[in-house]
Short mmCIF file of C-alpha atoms and ligand atoms in Angstrom, two decimals:
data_model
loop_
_atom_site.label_atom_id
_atom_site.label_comp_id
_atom_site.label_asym_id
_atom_site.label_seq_id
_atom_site.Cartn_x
_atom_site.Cartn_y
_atom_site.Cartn_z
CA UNK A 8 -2.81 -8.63 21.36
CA UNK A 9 -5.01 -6.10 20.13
CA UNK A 10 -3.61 -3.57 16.78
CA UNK A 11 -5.01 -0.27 15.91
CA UNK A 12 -5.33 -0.58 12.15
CA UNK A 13 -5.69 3.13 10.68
CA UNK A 14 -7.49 2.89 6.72
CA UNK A 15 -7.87 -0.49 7.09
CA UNK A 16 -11.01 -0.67 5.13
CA UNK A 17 -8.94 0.19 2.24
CA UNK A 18 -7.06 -1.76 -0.26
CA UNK A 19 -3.97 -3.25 1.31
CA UNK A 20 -5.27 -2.06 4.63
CA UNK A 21 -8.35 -5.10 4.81
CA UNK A 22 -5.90 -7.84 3.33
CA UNK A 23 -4.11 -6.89 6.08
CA UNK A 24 -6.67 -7.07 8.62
CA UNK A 25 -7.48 -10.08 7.86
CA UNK A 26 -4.18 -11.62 7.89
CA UNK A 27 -4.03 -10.32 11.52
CA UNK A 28 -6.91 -11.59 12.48
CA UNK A 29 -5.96 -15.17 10.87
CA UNK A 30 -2.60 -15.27 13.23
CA UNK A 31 -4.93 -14.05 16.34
CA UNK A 32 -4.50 -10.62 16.77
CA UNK A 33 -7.53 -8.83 17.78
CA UNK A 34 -7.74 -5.64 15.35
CA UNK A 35 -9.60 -2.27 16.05
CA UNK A 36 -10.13 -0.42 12.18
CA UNK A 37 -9.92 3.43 12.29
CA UNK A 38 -11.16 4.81 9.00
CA UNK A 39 -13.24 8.12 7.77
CA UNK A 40 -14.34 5.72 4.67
CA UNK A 41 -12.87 8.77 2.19
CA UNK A 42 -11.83 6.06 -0.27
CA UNK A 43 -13.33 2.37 0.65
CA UNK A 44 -16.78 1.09 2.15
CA UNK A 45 -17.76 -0.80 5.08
CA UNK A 46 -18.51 -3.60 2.42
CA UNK A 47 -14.61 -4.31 2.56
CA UNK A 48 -14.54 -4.92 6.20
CA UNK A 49 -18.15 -7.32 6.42
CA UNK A 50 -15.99 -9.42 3.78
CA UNK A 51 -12.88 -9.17 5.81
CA UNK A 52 -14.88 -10.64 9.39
CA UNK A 53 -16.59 -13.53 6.82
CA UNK A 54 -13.17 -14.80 5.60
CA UNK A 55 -11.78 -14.85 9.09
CA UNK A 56 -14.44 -16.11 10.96
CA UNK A 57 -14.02 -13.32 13.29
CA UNK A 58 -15.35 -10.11 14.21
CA UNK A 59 -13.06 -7.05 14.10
CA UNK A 60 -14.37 -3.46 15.93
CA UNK A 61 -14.75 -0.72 13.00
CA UNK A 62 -14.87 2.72 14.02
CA UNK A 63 -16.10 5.58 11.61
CA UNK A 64 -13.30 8.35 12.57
CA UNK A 65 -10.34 10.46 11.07
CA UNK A 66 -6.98 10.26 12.08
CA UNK A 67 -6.69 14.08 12.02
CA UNK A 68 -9.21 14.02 14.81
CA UNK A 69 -7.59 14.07 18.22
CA UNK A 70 -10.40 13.65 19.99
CA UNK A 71 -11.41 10.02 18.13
CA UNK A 72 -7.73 9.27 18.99
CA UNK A 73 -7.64 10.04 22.15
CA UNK A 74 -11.04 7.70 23.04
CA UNK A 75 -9.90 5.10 21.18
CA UNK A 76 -6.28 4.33 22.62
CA UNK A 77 -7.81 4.88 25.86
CA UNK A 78 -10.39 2.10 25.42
CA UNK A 79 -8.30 -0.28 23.78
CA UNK A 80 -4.86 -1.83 25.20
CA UNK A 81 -3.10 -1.59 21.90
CA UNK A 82 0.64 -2.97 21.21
CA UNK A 83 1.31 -1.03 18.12
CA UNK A 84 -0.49 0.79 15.66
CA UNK A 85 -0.34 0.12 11.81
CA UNK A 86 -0.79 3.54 9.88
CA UNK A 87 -2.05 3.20 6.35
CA UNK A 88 -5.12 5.69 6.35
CA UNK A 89 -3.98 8.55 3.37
CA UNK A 90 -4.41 9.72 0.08
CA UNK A 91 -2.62 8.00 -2.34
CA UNK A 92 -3.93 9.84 -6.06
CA UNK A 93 -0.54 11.20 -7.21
CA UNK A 94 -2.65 13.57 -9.98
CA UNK A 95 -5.16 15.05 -7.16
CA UNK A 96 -2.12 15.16 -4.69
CA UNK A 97 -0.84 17.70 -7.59
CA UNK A 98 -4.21 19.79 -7.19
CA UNK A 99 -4.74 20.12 -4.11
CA UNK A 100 -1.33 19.61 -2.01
CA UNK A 101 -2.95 20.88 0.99
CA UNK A 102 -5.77 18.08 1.20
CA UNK A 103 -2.89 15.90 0.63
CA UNK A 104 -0.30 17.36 3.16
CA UNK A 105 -3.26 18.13 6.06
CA UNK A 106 -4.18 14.09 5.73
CA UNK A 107 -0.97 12.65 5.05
CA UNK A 108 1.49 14.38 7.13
CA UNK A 109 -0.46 16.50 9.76
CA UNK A 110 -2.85 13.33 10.18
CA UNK A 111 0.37 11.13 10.99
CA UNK A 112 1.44 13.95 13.54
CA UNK A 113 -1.88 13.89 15.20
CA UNK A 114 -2.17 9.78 15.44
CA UNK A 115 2.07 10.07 16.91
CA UNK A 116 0.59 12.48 19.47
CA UNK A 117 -1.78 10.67 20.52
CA UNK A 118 0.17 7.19 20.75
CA UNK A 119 2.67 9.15 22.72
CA UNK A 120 0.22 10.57 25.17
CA UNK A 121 -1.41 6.62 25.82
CA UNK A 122 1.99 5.74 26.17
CA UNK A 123 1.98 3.74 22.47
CA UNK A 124 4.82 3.69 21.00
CA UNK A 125 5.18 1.22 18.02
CA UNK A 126 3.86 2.01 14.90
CA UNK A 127 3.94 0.46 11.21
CA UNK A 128 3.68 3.33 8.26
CA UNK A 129 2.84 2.49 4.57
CA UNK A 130 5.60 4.35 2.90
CA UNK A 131 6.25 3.98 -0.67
CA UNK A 132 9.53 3.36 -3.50
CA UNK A 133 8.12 7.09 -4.65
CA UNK A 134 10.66 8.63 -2.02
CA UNK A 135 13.62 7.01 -3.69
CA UNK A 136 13.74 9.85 -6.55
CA UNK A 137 14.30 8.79 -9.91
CA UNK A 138 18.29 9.22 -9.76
CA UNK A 139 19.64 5.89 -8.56
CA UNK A 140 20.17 2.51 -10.48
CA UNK A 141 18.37 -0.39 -10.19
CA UNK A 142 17.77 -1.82 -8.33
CA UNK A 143 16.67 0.02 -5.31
CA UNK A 144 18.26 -0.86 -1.32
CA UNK A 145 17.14 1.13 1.56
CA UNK A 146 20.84 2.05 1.71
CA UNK A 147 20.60 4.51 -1.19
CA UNK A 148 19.72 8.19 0.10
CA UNK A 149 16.25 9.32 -0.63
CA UNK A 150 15.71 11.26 -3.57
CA UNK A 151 13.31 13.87 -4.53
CA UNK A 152 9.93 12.75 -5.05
CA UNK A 153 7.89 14.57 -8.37
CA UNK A 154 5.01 15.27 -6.62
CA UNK A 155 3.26 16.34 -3.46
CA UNK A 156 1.91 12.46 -2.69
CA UNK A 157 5.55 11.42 -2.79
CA UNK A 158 6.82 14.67 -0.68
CA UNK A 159 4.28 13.64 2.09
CA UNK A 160 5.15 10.02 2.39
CA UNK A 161 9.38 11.49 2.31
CA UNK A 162 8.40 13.85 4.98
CA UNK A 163 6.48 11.48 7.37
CA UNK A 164 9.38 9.10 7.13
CA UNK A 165 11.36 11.99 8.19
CA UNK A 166 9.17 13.20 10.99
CA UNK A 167 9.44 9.41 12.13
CA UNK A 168 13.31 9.24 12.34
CA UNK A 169 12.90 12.66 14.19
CA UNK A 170 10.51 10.91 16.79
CA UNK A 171 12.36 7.95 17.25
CA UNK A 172 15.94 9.61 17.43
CA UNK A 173 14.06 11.96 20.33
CA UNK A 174 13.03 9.02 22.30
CA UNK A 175 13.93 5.45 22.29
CA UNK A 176 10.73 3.79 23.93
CA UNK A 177 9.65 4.65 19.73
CA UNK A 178 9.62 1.66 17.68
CA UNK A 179 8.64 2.43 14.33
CA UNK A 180 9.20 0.58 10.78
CA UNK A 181 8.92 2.42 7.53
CA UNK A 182 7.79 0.17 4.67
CA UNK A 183 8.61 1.47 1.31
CA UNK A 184 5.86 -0.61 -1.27
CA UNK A 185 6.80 -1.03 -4.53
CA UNK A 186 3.73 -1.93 -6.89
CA UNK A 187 0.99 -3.20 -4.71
CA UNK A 188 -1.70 -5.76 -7.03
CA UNK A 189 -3.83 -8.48 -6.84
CA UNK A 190 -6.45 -9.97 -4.45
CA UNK A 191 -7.42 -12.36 -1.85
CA UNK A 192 -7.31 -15.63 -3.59
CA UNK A 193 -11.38 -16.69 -2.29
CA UNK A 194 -12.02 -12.96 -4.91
CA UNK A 195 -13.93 -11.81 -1.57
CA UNK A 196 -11.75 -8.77 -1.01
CA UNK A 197 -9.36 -6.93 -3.69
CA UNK A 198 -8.98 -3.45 -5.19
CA UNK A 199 -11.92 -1.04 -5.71
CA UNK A 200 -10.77 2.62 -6.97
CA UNK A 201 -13.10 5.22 -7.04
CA UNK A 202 -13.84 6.70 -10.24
CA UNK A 203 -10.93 6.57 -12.98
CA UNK A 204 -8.28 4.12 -12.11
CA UNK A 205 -5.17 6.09 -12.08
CA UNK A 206 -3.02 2.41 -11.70
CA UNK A 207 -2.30 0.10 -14.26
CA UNK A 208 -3.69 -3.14 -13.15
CA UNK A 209 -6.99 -1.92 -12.03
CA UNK A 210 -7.85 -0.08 -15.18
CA UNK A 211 -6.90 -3.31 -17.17
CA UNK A 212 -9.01 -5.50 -14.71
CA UNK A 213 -11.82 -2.90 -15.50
CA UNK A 214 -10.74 -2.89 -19.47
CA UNK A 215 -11.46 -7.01 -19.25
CA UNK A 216 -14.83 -6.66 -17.61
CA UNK A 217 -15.85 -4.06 -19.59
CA UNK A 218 -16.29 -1.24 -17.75
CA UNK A 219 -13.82 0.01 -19.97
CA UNK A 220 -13.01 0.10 -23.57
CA UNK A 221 -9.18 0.84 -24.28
CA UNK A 222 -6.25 0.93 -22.32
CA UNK A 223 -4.06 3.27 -22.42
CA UNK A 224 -0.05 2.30 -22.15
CA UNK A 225 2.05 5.57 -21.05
CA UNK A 226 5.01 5.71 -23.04
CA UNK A 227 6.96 3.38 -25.59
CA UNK A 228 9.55 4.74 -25.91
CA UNK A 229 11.86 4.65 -22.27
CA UNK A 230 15.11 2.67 -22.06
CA UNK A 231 13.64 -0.79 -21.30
CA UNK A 232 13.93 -3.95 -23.32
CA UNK A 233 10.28 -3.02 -24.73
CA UNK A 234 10.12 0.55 -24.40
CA UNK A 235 7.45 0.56 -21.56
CA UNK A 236 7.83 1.54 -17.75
CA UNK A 237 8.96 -1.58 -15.90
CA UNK A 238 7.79 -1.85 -12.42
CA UNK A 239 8.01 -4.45 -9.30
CA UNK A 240 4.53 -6.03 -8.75
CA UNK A 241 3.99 -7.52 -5.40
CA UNK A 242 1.14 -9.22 -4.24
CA UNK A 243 -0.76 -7.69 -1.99
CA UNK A 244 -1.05 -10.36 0.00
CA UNK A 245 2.26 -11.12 0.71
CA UNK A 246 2.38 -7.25 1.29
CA UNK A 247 0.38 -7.96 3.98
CA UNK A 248 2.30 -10.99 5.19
CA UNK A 249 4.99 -8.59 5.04
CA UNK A 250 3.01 -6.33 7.68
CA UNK A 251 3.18 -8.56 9.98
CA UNK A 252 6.70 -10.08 9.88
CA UNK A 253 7.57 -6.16 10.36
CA UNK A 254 5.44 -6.06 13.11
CA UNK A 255 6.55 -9.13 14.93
CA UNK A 256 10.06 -7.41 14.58
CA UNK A 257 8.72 -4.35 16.45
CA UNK A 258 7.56 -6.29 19.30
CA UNK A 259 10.44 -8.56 19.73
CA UNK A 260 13.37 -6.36 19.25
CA UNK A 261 14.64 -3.45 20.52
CA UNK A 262 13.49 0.19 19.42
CA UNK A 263 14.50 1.65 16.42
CA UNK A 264 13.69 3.54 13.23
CA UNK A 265 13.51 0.50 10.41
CA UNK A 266 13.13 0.90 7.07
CA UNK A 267 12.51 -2.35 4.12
CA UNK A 268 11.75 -2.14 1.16
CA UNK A 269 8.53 -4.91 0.38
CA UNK A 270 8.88 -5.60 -3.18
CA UNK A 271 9.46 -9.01 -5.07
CA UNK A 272 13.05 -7.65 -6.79
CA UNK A 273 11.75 -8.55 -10.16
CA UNK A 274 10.72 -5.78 -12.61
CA UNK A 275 7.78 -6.16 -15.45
CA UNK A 276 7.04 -3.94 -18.78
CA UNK A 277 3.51 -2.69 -19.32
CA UNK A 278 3.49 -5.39 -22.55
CA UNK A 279 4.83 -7.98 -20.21
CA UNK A 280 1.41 -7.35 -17.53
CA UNK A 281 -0.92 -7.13 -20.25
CA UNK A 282 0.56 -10.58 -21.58
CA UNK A 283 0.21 -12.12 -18.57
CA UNK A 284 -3.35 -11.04 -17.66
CA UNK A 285 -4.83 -12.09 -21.03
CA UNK A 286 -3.21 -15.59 -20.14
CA UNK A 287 -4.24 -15.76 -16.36
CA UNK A 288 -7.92 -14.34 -17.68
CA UNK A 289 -8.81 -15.17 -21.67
CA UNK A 290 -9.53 -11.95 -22.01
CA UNK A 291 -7.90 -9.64 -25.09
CA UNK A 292 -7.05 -6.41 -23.25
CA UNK A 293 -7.36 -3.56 -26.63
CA UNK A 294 -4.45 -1.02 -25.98
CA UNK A 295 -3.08 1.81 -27.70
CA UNK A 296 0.11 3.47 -27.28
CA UNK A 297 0.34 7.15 -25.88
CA UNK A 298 2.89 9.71 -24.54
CA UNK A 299 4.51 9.11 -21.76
CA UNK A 300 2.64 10.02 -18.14
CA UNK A 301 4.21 13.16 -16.80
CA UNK A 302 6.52 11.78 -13.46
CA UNK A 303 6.72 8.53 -14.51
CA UNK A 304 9.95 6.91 -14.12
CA UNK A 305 11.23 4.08 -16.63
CA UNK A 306 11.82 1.48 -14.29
CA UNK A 307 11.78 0.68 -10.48
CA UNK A 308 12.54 -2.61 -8.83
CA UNK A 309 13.25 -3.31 -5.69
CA UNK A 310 16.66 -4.75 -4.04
CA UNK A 311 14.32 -6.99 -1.37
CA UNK A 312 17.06 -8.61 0.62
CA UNK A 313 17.06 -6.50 3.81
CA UNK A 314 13.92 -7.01 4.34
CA UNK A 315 14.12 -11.01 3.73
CA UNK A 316 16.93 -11.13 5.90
CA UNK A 317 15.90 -9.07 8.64
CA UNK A 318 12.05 -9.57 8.62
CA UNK A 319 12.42 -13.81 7.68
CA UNK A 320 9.86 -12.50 4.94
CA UNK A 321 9.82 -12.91 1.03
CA UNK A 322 7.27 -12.40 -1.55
CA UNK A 323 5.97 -15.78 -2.57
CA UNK A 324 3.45 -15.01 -4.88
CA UNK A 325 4.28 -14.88 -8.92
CA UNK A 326 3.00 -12.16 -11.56
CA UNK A 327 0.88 -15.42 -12.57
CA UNK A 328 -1.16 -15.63 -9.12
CA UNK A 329 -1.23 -11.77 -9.19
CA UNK A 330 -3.44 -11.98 -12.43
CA UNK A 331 -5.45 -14.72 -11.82
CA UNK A 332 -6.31 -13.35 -8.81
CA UNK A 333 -7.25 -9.42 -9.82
CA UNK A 334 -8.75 -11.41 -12.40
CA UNK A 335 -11.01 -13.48 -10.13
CA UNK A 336 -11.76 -10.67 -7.52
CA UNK A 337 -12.88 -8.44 -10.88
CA UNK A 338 -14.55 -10.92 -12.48
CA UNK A 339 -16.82 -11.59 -8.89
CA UNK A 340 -17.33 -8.39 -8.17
CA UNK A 341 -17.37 -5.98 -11.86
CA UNK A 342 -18.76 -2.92 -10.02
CA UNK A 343 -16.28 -3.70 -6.82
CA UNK A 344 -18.28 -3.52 -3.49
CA UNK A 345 -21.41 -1.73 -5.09
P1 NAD B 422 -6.70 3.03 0.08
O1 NAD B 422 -7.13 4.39 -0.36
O2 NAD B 422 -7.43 1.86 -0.43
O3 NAD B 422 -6.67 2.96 1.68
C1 NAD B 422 -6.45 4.10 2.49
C2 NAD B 422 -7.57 4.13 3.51
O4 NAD B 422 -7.40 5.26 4.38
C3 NAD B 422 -8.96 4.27 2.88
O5 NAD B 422 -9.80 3.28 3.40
C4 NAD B 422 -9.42 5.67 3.29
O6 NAD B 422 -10.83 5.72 3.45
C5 NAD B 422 -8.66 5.85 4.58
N1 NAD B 422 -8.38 7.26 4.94
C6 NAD B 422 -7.87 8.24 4.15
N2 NAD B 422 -7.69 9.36 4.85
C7 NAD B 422 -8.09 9.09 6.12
C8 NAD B 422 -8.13 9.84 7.31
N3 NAD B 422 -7.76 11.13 7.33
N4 NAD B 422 -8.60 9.26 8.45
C9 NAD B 422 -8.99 7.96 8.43
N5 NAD B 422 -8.98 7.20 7.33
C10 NAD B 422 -8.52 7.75 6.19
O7 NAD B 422 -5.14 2.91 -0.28
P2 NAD B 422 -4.16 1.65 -0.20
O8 NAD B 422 -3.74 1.34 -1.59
O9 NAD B 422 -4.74 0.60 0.66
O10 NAD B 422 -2.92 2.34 0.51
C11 NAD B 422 -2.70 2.27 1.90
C12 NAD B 422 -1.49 3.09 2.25
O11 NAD B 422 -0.36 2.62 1.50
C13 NAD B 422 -1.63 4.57 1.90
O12 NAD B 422 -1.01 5.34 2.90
C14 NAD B 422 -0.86 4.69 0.60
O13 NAD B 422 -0.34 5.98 0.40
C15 NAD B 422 0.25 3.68 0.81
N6 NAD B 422 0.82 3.17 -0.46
C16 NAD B 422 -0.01 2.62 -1.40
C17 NAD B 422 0.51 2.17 -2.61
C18 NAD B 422 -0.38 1.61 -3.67
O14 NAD B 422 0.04 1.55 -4.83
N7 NAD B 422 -1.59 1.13 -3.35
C19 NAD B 422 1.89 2.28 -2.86
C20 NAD B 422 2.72 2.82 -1.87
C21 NAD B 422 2.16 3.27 -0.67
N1 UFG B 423 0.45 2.71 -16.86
C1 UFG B 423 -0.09 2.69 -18.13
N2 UFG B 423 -1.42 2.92 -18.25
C2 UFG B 423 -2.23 3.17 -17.19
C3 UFG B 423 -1.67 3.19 -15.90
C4 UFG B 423 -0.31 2.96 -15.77
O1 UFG B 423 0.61 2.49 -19.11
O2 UFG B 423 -3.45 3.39 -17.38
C5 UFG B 423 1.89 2.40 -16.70
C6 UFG B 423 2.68 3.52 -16.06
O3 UFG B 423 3.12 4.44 -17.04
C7 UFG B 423 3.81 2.73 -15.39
C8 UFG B 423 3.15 1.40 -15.00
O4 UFG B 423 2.00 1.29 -15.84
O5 UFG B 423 4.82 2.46 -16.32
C9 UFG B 423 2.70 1.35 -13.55
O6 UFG B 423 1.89 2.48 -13.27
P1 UFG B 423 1.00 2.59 -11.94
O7 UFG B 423 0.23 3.86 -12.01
O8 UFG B 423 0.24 1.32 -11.73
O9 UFG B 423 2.09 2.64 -10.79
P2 UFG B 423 3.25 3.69 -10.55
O10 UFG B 423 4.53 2.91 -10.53
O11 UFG B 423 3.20 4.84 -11.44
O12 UFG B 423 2.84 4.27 -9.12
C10 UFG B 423 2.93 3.48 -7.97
C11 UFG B 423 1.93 3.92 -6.91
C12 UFG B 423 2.23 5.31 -6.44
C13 UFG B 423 3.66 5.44 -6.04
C14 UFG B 423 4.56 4.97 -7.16
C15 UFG B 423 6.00 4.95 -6.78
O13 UFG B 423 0.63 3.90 -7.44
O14 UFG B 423 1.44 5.56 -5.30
O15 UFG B 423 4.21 3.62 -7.50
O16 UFG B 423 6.15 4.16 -5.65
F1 UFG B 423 3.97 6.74 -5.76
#
């Protein structure tokens, strides 16, 4: 079975290929290489001991589509080409709306029209809202998201119940992330922002390698046992286990409009990840208190049981192997895949 992965030379996008191709899938990578390099993918093909097919190509381009799903006999496509920088999405909404939400119209289009009609989408906890409890089921009604990154990933998943309430031969699973981290245990393939790290564990993987001096923690003062943001770090390996327990669901059952929540149902502090990282890596991480990050919420966990049930999946991993293993990806490679 051959799988259209869109942005899979990204982040969670080449764990994923290579899980797929390590349970036999043949994969075909679609990605304009906005935010990730070809490096990613080279590393990908030498864990598996298999070649994948990479094309250079944007989603928003109909044309690429339209070739590609004609060549290739694909069972389902899984969509996690986007922006994902919640400050740029906030300066230029367009860029983020045109490639996020247009893009995703473009790629259903053309899956329709080569008569493709299951499709995994990277959604994220972000369309929850910060109004209900902890933690969070996929029962609770969305909320509204506090910036234009968040609105686009709310109004794909709406465009996608639209699409698969108009027409059953649609099967299409929504997976809201919750705190995506670590690496590839070999420290092959793992995170590799551009520029600033706007996420927590990368700018402390960056702080211990020194590529950094300081970090800065966002608030100590929220309603949390320590005062700082508590959040549900998954691995993103079993993320991408998680990818394709959703998409063995897609093929075997019948169509529908899914959504699960892939998070571990455990919440850490700020303090708590630092902790942890200077005991998976040696390494003091220096960090000084500021203000809190404008749209940050104080805590978000996931309620992971629907997708456990339904998907036979659970995060294995634990905030130890997360460390050890950003550790040993940043340690390997301390300018990423320059
Ligand atoms: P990433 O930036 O590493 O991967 C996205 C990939 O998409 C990149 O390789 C990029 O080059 C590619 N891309 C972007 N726009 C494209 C376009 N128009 N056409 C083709 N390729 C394009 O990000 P990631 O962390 O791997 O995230 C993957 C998906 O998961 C994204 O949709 C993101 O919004 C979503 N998500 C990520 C997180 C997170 O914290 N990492 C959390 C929730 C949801
Ligand atoms: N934090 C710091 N210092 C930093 C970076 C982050 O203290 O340099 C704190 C934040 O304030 C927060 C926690 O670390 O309390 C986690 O922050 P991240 O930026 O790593 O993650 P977020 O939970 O803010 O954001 C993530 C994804 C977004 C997504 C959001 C909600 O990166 O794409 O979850 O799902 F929108």
């Amino acid at each position: 079975m051959t799988i259209l992965v869109t942005g899979g030379a990204g982040y969670i996008g080449s764990h994923t290929a290579l899980a797929l191709l390590e349970a036999g899938y043949s994969v075909v990578v679609l990605d304009n290489l906005a935010n990730a390099s070809r490096e990613s993918l080279a590393r990908v093909e030498a864990l598996a001991e298999r070649t994948l097919t990479f094309v250079e190509g944007d989603i928003r381009d109909r044309g690429v589509l339209d070739r590609l799903l004609n060549e290739h006999e694909f069972s389902a496509v899984i969509h996690f080409a986007g922006l994902k920088a919640v400050g740029e999405s906030v300066s230029q909404p367009l860029g983020y709306y045109e490639n996020n939400v247009s893009g995703t119209v473009t790629l259903c289009q053309a899956m329709q029209a080569a008569g493709v009609f299951k499709l995994v989408f990277s959604s994220s906890a972000t369309v929850y809202g910060d109004e209900h409890p902890m933690p969070l089921h996929e029962g609770l009604p969305t909320g509204k998201p506090t910036n234009p990154y968040g609105r686009s990933k709310l109004m794909v998943e709406e465009v996608l119940q639209d699409l698969a309430h108009s027409d059953t031969r649609w099967s299409i699973a929504r997976l809201r992330y919750f705190n995506p981290v670590g690496a590839h245990e070999s420290g092959q393939i793992g995170e590799d922002p551009q520029g600033i790290p706007n996420n927590l564990l990368p700018y402390v993987a960056q702080v211990a390698v020194g590529r950094r001096d300081c970090l800065a923690v966002y608030g100590s003062d929220y309603a949390t046992p320590d005062g700082t943001g508590v959040r549900d770090y998954i691995h993103v390996m079993d993320l991408a286990e998680g990818h394709l327990c959703a998409l063995n669901t897609l093929l075997n059952n019948k169509n529908d409009c899914y959504t699960w929540n892939l998070g571990t149902g455990q919440g850490y502090s700020v303090l708590e990840v630092i902790d942890a990282f200077e005991r998976a890596s040696g390494v003091t991480i220096p960090y000084r208190i500021e203000s809190r990050r404008p749209g940050d919420v104080a805590t978000c966990w996931s309620d992971p049981t629907l997708a456990e049930r339904e998907l036979v999946w659970k995060a294995k991993r634990d905030l130890t192997t997360m460390m050890v293993d950003t550790w040993r990806w940043q340690q390997r490679n301390p300018q990423g895949y320059r």
